Amino acid sequence: LSLGEAKNLPTYPGPNKMRDCYCTVNLDQEEVFRTKIVEKSLCPFYGEDFYCEIPRTFRHLSFYIFDRDVFRRDSIIGKVAIQKEDLQKYHNRDTWFQLQHVDADSEVQGKVHLELRLSEVITDTGVVCHKLATRVLECQGLPIVNGQCDPYATVTLAGPSRQVLHTKVKKKTNNPHFDEVFYFEVTRPSSYNKKSHFDIEDVDEVDKMEIRVDLWNASNLKFGDEFLGELRLPLKFLRQSSSYEAWYFLQPRDNGNKSLKPDDLGSLRLNVVYTEDHVFSSDYYSPLRDVLLKSADVEPVSASAAHILGEVCREKQEAAIPLVRLFLHYGRIVPFISAIANAEVKRTQDPNTIFRGNSLTSKCIDETMKLAGMHYLQVTLKPIIDEICQVHKPCEIDPVKLKDGENLENNRENLRQYVDRIFTVITKSGVSCPTVMCDIFFSLRESAAKRFQGDLDVRYTAVSSFIFLRFFAPAILSPNLFQLTPHHPDPQTSRTLTLISKTIQTLGSLSKSKSANFKESYMATFYDYFNEQKYADAVKNFLDLISSSGRRDHKSIEQPILLKEGFMIKRAQGRKRFGMKNFKKRWFRLTNHEFTYQKSKGDHPLCSIPIENILAVERLEEESFKMKNMFQVIQPERRVLYIQANNCVEAKDWIDILTKVSQCNKKRLTVYHPSAYLNGHWLCCKATADNTPGCTPCTGGLPANIQLDIDGDRETERIYSLFNLYMPKLEKMQEACGSKSVYDGPEEEEYSTFIIDDPKETYKTLKLIIEGVGTLEQEHAQYKRDKFKKTKYGSQEHPIGDKSFQTYIRQQSEISAHSI
């Protein structure tokens, strides 16, 4: 997601009229991300990106704009809600959305499980009446109102006479189990008639009736109970079958939100990229995966499957992302990048333009550095970037932009100190550079030196064009995109980081005339501070270290790497003999050495769990403490730390990274208890001894590599999708191979865009790709047909009112009709 900006928000009803606004991203109603607060603006610019794996089903992706209030609860200005099935309409394009009013009807979510039975009853006097039994079994995913949900249902038979009945209130849950049955008299008693259930009058009367189920939140406030959603069902559908049981999505009221103007709350600019991958088991992908993984060994490399994917994709980036992840997963990234880099170097004529274009090589190296180098950036740059963001020293050196009271010389000195410190930490960080990056840099250096033997500097510029130009400089410029800061920096800090990034980029480039690199005279003047040989020597020493094959093993220099940190709520572990096991908010911190928590950030740890003592990390069922998004960290002697994360995305992230970092522990458990031990027994298996072995198998193993949790099958599925999307180009490339084999004259214009060094080898690979893609396409089609036959509309997975399922049914019907 890219959250751009909001425009024309309504003015604050006070003398100031400005607002302090932030935006949240919600799955249905659950907040998963929050932007920074933009103060004193009615057109706040956020410029923030957010990426997450979605760990559960959802109906709406929602965005709320809040106005911060220091003394009261923050107020909602408006929201944008996009239905899941509409996300493709806005895929990867900037769109302005009108903000909508937020009320009870716009917040409806969740589903209800009902059973209806219409039957005739013969009374003691011999007359017949028809009764409707309505069984309200349960609800799931109801909205939480002001932090609480105490739901109950009202069941109404709307007809000539209105009958209303209530369930009991279920406290503190948005997944209530009611299982209550209500009986309604549908038709008046009449003489018994064996031929028909209803006489004509009765049929008309039943057809006009409807059963209505309303969900409410029992509120202690004077304003009354809050509406959570409703369901209206006409009784005429029971004429086909006297009994019916199904799940239904709750709906807003018919008159809800009609009278309000939709256009007076302003608008929000968003860019949403939503992808859904349907991944088969590993053996389905073997033929295509084998062709891809052999790419590094194909001669020439331009005839390989991976290179062909780069040729047919519209953007090199969309090919590079799944390719890099696949090759990293199978440990083939270094030979693959070495092969495509070597081919690119051979095609390069001028050493000054080496790796400067947006080629498949440069995009693949960018992506590898982003994945493998994320923790390297954290340990190298994060401490000083945090300081720059917090201290706000003035560093503006453009005389035109100086603020009142600022001194140009002081600002230059502030900026010089920052540049010096960042330059030093970068050039001293060579031993921490990930091995996979060093191996790639060694290959680049060797290829460049061999190709341009007369240029002594090319061995440095080939590496610096990546490590400085495409790694450190962008990370300093936009630290939020590299997970160095949670949000986009404020304008003053952003300007400071821009000036530092420009200087670091120039220092790392080793170009002959430094000041000529700057358009601005003030930057050329500032750069005079760094026109000393010691800076060039430090850069060369650093580049030598990260690109030499005999590099020292940096693992001997063990330093803790911060993997994740943040506030969560934990339950007391019972380490004290007396005292209540209550819940408290704590700052949690995970490194590759230990998992700790403290009262707040920077405090002394209250508890430290060494990584080798983490025996399992698993989800905790909601029934244990009636709390969502909980998980458990199991330690020796059956000690368990119960933790609640802020939302489902955070919970998944913490569980994944804790599992990965403790994956290699020798004493890892194979079974665990999915619920807590309370009141003398385990809630899951009812065993009374607290040391009873677990009753459920632990979650399957994950890759032990902390940095790269990659699903190789999923990446192959994405590559299949790209090949399938660009099938016309693959066929055109086959034609180009045929044309080149028989005709050696000038190329046809439509074929000239492809790099084809060996038409016969390329044709062979293309044939294998097209066969592999065709087989997978047939498997997908068969799977969809089988799923379509098995799926029941009205089931818990596809409740009645599920628009995405209705769209799916329509598509399948069209496919079936087309195939017939």
mmCIF file with all atom_site columns, C-alpha atoms in Angstrom, residues 315-424:
data_model
loop_
_atom_site.group_PDB
_atom_site.id
_atom_site.type_symbol
_atom_site.label_atom_id
_atom_site.label_alt_id
_atom_site.label_comp_id
_atom_site.label_asym_id
_atom_site.label_entity_id
_atom_site.label_seq_id
_atom_site.pdbx_PDB_ins_code
_atom_site.Cartn_x
_atom_site.Cartn_y
_atom_site.Cartn_z
_atom_site.occupancy
_atom_site.B_iso_or_equiv
_atom_site.pdbx_formal_charge
_atom_site.auth_seq_id
_atom_site.auth_comp_id
_atom_site.auth_asym_id
_atom_site.auth_atom_id
_atom_site.pdbx_PDB_model_num
ATOM 1   C CA . GLU A 1 315 ? 9.371  -4.103  -16.364 1.00 0.00 ? 315 GLU A CA 1
ATOM 2   C CA . LYS A 1 316 ? 12.636 -5.834  -15.413 1.00 0.00 ? 316 LYS A CA 1
ATOM 3   C CA . GLN A 1 317 ? 11.667 -5.362  -11.750 1.00 0.00 ? 317 GLN A CA 1
ATOM 4   C CA . GLU A 1 318 ? 8.654  -7.701  -11.950 1.00 0.00 ? 318 GLU A CA 1
ATOM 5   C CA . ALA A 1 319 ? 10.926 -10.486 -13.245 1.00 0.00 ? 319 ALA A CA 1
ATOM 6   C CA . ALA A 1 320 ? 13.771 -9.769  -10.781 1.00 0.00 ? 320 ALA A CA 1
ATOM 7   C CA . ILE A 1 321 ? 11.705 -10.067 -7.555  1.00 0.00 ? 321 ILE A CA 1
ATOM 8   C CA . PRO A 1 322 ? 10.533 -13.720 -7.885  1.00 0.00 ? 322 PRO A CA 1
ATOM 9   C CA . LEU A 1 323 ? 13.763 -14.814 -9.648  1.00 0.00 ? 323 LEU A CA 1
ATOM 10  C CA . VAL A 1 324 ? 16.013 -13.509 -6.864  1.00 0.00 ? 324 VAL A CA 1
ATOM 11  C CA . ARG A 1 325 ? 13.823 -15.019 -4.152  1.00 0.00 ? 325 ARG A CA 1
ATOM 12  C CA . LEU A 1 326 ? 13.746 -18.396 -5.929  1.00 0.00 ? 326 LEU A CA 1
ATOM 13  C CA . PHE A 1 327 ? 17.526 -18.494 -6.504  1.00 0.00 ? 327 PHE A CA 1
ATOM 14  C CA . LEU A 1 328 ? 18.225 -17.351 -2.918  1.00 0.00 ? 328 LEU A CA 1
ATOM 15  C CA . HIS A 1 329 ? 15.954 -20.109 -1.598  1.00 0.00 ? 329 HIS A CA 1
ATOM 16  C CA . TYR A 1 330 ? 17.855 -22.783 -3.523  1.00 0.00 ? 330 TYR A CA 1
ATOM 17  C CA . GLY A 1 331 ? 21.320 -21.271 -2.923  1.00 0.00 ? 331 GLY A CA 1
ATOM 18  C CA . ARG A 1 332 ? 21.924 -20.493 -6.630  1.00 0.00 ? 332 ARG A CA 1
ATOM 19  C CA . ILE A 1 333 ? 21.871 -16.695 -6.560  1.00 0.00 ? 333 ILE A CA 1
ATOM 20  C CA . VAL A 1 334 ? 25.651 -16.098 -6.833  1.00 0.00 ? 334 VAL A CA 1
ATOM 21  C CA . PRO A 1 335 ? 26.269 -18.249 -9.964  1.00 0.00 ? 335 PRO A CA 1
ATOM 22  C CA . PHE A 1 336 ? 23.103 -16.853 -11.597 1.00 0.00 ? 336 PHE A CA 1
ATOM 23  C CA . ILE A 1 337 ? 23.991 -13.169 -11.020 1.00 0.00 ? 337 ILE A CA 1
ATOM 24  C CA . SER A 1 338 ? 27.631 -13.848 -11.971 1.00 0.00 ? 338 SER A CA 1
ATOM 25  C CA . ALA A 1 339 ? 26.471 -15.305 -15.318 1.00 0.00 ? 339 ALA A CA 1
ATOM 26  C CA . ILE A 1 340 ? 24.081 -12.456 -16.259 1.00 0.00 ? 340 ILE A CA 1
ATOM 27  C CA . ALA A 1 341 ? 26.522 -9.779  -14.987 1.00 0.00 ? 341 ALA A CA 1
ATOM 28  C CA . ASN A 1 342 ? 29.358 -11.252 -17.036 1.00 0.00 ? 342 ASN A CA 1
ATOM 29  C CA . ALA A 1 343 ? 27.167 -11.218 -20.167 1.00 0.00 ? 343 ALA A CA 1
ATOM 30  C CA . GLU A 1 344 ? 26.194 -7.582  -19.510 1.00 0.00 ? 344 GLU A CA 1
ATOM 31  C CA . VAL A 1 345 ? 29.822 -6.513  -18.965 1.00 0.00 ? 345 VAL A CA 1
ATOM 32  C CA . LYS A 1 346 ? 30.772 -8.088  -22.323 1.00 0.00 ? 346 LYS A CA 1
ATOM 33  C CA . ARG A 1 347 ? 28.056 -5.974  -24.029 1.00 0.00 ? 347 ARG A CA 1
ATOM 34  C CA . THR A 1 348 ? 29.224 -2.736  -22.287 1.00 0.00 ? 348 THR A CA 1
ATOM 35  C CA . GLN A 1 349 ? 31.452 -0.499  -24.421 1.00 0.00 ? 349 GLN A CA 1
ATOM 36  C CA . ASP A 1 350 ? 32.288 2.336   -21.978 1.00 0.00 ? 350 ASP A CA 1
ATOM 37  C CA . PRO A 1 351 ? 33.626 1.570   -18.446 1.00 0.00 ? 351 PRO A CA 1
ATOM 38  C CA . ASN A 1 352 ? 31.969 4.771   -17.161 1.00 0.00 ? 352 ASN A CA 1
ATOM 39  C CA . THR A 1 353 ? 28.486 3.369   -17.927 1.00 0.00 ? 353 THR A CA 1
ATOM 40  C CA . ILE A 1 354 ? 29.023 -0.034  -16.319 1.00 0.00 ? 354 ILE A CA 1
ATOM 41  C CA . PHE A 1 355 ? 25.834 -1.266  -14.545 1.00 0.00 ? 355 PHE A CA 1
ATOM 42  C CA . ARG A 1 356 ? 24.226 2.174   -14.859 1.00 0.00 ? 356 ARG A CA 1
ATOM 43  C CA . GLY A 1 357 ? 21.111 1.018   -16.782 1.00 0.00 ? 357 GLY A CA 1
ATOM 44  C CA . ASN A 1 358 ? 17.943 -0.653  -15.461 1.00 0.00 ? 358 ASN A CA 1
ATOM 45  C CA . SER A 1 359 ? 18.972 -4.071  -16.731 1.00 0.00 ? 359 SER A CA 1
ATOM 46  C CA . LEU A 1 360 ? 17.957 -7.466  -15.346 1.00 0.00 ? 360 LEU A CA 1
ATOM 47  C CA . THR A 1 361 ? 21.406 -7.681  -13.689 1.00 0.00 ? 361 THR A CA 1
ATOM 48  C CA . SER A 1 362 ? 21.108 -4.387  -11.804 1.00 0.00 ? 362 SER A CA 1
ATOM 49  C CA . LYS A 1 363 ? 17.515 -5.096  -10.736 1.00 0.00 ? 363 LYS A CA 1
ATOM 50  C CA . CYS A 1 364 ? 18.482 -8.587  -9.479  1.00 0.00 ? 364 CYS A CA 1
ATOM 51  C CA . ILE A 1 365 ? 21.442 -7.238  -7.499  1.00 0.00 ? 365 ILE A CA 1
ATOM 52  C CA . ASP A 1 366 ? 19.219 -4.458  -6.043  1.00 0.00 ? 366 ASP A CA 1
ATOM 53  C CA . GLU A 1 367 ? 16.679 -7.045  -4.912  1.00 0.00 ? 367 GLU A CA 1
ATOM 54  C CA . THR A 1 368 ? 19.360 -9.340  -3.446  1.00 0.00 ? 368 THR A CA 1
ATOM 55  C CA . MET A 1 369 ? 20.878 -6.470  -1.449  1.00 0.00 ? 369 MET A CA 1
ATOM 56  C CA . LYS A 1 370 ? 17.428 -5.476  -0.180  1.00 0.00 ? 370 LYS A CA 1
ATOM 57  C CA . LEU A 1 371 ? 16.699 -9.024  1.047   1.00 0.00 ? 371 LEU A CA 1
ATOM 58  C CA . ALA A 1 372 ? 20.110 -10.200 2.242   1.00 0.00 ? 372 ALA A CA 1
ATOM 59  C CA . GLY A 1 373 ? 21.362 -6.786  3.418   1.00 0.00 ? 373 GLY A CA 1
ATOM 60  C CA . MET A 1 374 ? 18.411 -5.633  5.552   1.00 0.00 ? 374 MET A CA 1
ATOM 61  C CA . HIS A 1 375 ? 20.055 -6.573  8.875   1.00 0.00 ? 375 HIS A CA 1
ATOM 62  C CA . TYR A 1 376 ? 23.398 -5.220  7.667   1.00 0.00 ? 376 TYR A CA 1
ATOM 63  C CA . LEU A 1 377 ? 21.702 -1.829  7.209   1.00 0.00 ? 377 LEU A CA 1
ATOM 64  C CA . GLN A 1 378 ? 20.098 -2.111  10.664  1.00 0.00 ? 378 GLN A CA 1
ATOM 65  C CA . VAL A 1 379 ? 23.400 -2.608  12.486  1.00 0.00 ? 379 VAL A CA 1
ATOM 66  C CA . THR A 1 380 ? 25.288 -0.069  10.343  1.00 0.00 ? 380 THR A CA 1
ATOM 67  C CA . LEU A 1 381 ? 22.935 2.885   9.850   1.00 0.00 ? 381 LEU A CA 1
ATOM 68  C CA . LYS A 1 382 ? 19.975 2.605   12.239  1.00 0.00 ? 382 LYS A CA 1
ATOM 69  C CA . PRO A 1 383 ? 21.603 4.117   15.396  1.00 0.00 ? 383 PRO A CA 1
ATOM 70  C CA . ILE A 1 384 ? 22.739 7.305   13.647  1.00 0.00 ? 384 ILE A CA 1
ATOM 71  C CA . ILE A 1 385 ? 19.549 7.629   11.531  1.00 0.00 ? 385 ILE A CA 1
ATOM 72  C CA . ASP A 1 386 ? 17.518 7.401   14.770  1.00 0.00 ? 386 ASP A CA 1
ATOM 73  C CA . GLU A 1 387 ? 19.661 10.175  16.288  1.00 0.00 ? 387 GLU A CA 1
ATOM 74  C CA . ILE A 1 388 ? 19.200 12.446  13.224  1.00 0.00 ? 388 ILE A CA 1
ATOM 75  C CA . CYS A 1 389 ? 15.406 11.928  13.386  1.00 0.00 ? 389 CYS A CA 1
ATOM 76  C CA . GLN A 1 390 ? 15.227 12.676  17.125  1.00 0.00 ? 390 GLN A CA 1
ATOM 77  C CA . VAL A 1 391 ? 17.715 15.545  17.609  1.00 0.00 ? 391 VAL A CA 1
ATOM 78  C CA . HIS A 1 392 ? 16.626 17.783  14.656  1.00 0.00 ? 392 HIS A CA 1
ATOM 79  C CA . LYS A 1 393 ? 19.928 19.666  14.309  1.00 0.00 ? 393 LYS A CA 1
ATOM 80  C CA . PRO A 1 394 ? 19.674 22.390  11.619  1.00 0.00 ? 394 PRO A CA 1
ATOM 81  C CA . CYS A 1 395 ? 21.720 21.280  8.573   1.00 0.00 ? 395 CYS A CA 1
ATOM 82  C CA . GLU A 1 396 ? 20.416 23.481  5.733   1.00 0.00 ? 396 GLU A CA 1
ATOM 83  C CA . ILE A 1 397 ? 23.392 24.767  3.683   1.00 0.00 ? 397 ILE A CA 1
ATOM 84  C CA . ASP A 1 398 ? 21.485 26.447  0.841   1.00 0.00 ? 398 ASP A CA 1
ATOM 85  C CA . PRO A 1 399 ? 21.662 30.195  1.691   1.00 0.00 ? 399 PRO A CA 1
ATOM 86  C CA . VAL A 1 400 ? 18.268 30.726  0.002   1.00 0.00 ? 400 VAL A CA 1
ATOM 87  C CA . LYS A 1 401 ? 16.514 28.208  2.297   1.00 0.00 ? 401 LYS A CA 1
ATOM 88  C CA . LEU A 1 402 ? 18.059 29.319  5.609   1.00 0.00 ? 402 LEU A CA 1
ATOM 89  C CA . LYS A 1 403 ? 15.487 29.998  8.367   1.00 0.00 ? 403 LYS A CA 1
ATOM 90  C CA . ASP A 1 404 ? 15.583 33.082  10.571  1.00 0.00 ? 404 ASP A CA 1
ATOM 91  C CA . GLY A 1 405 ? 18.190 32.780  13.317  1.00 0.00 ? 405 GLY A CA 1
ATOM 92  C CA . GLU A 1 406 ? 20.150 29.989  11.599  1.00 0.00 ? 406 GLU A CA 1
ATOM 93  C CA . ASN A 1 407 ? 23.871 30.332  10.978  1.00 0.00 ? 407 ASN A CA 1
ATOM 94  C CA . LEU A 1 408 ? 25.264 28.946  7.691   1.00 0.00 ? 408 LEU A CA 1
ATOM 95  C CA . GLU A 1 409 ? 28.639 27.979  9.188   1.00 0.00 ? 409 GLU A CA 1
ATOM 96  C CA . ASN A 1 410 ? 27.020 26.166  12.150  1.00 0.00 ? 410 ASN A CA 1
ATOM 97  C CA . ASN A 1 411 ? 24.725 24.274  9.773   1.00 0.00 ? 411 ASN A CA 1
ATOM 98  C CA . ARG A 1 412 ? 27.667 23.244  7.580   1.00 0.00 ? 412 ARG A CA 1
ATOM 99  C CA . GLU A 1 413 ? 29.522 21.981  10.649  1.00 0.00 ? 413 GLU A CA 1
ATOM 100 C CA . ASN A 1 414 ? 26.445 19.986  11.806  1.00 0.00 ? 414 ASN A CA 1
ATOM 101 C CA . LEU A 1 415 ? 26.100 18.426  8.358   1.00 0.00 ? 415 LEU A CA 1
ATOM 102 C CA . ARG A 1 416 ? 29.849 17.725  8.081   1.00 0.00 ? 416 ARG A CA 1
ATOM 103 C CA . GLN A 1 417 ? 29.801 15.878  11.419  1.00 0.00 ? 417 GLN A CA 1
ATOM 104 C CA . TYR A 1 418 ? 26.843 13.746  10.322  1.00 0.00 ? 418 TYR A CA 1
ATOM 105 C CA . VAL A 1 419 ? 28.453 12.912  6.952   1.00 0.00 ? 419 VAL A CA 1
ATOM 106 C CA . ASP A 1 420 ? 31.761 12.086  8.661   1.00 0.00 ? 420 ASP A CA 1
ATOM 107 C CA . ARG A 1 421 ? 30.105 9.763   11.171  1.00 0.00 ? 421 ARG A CA 1
ATOM 108 C CA . ILE A 1 422 ? 28.001 7.960   8.550   1.00 0.00 ? 422 ILE A CA 1
ATOM 109 C CA . PHE A 1 423 ? 30.991 7.665   6.184   1.00 0.00 ? 423 PHE A CA 1
ATOM 110 C CA . THR A 1 424 ? 33.066 6.164   9.024   1.00 0.00 ? 424 THR A CA 1
#
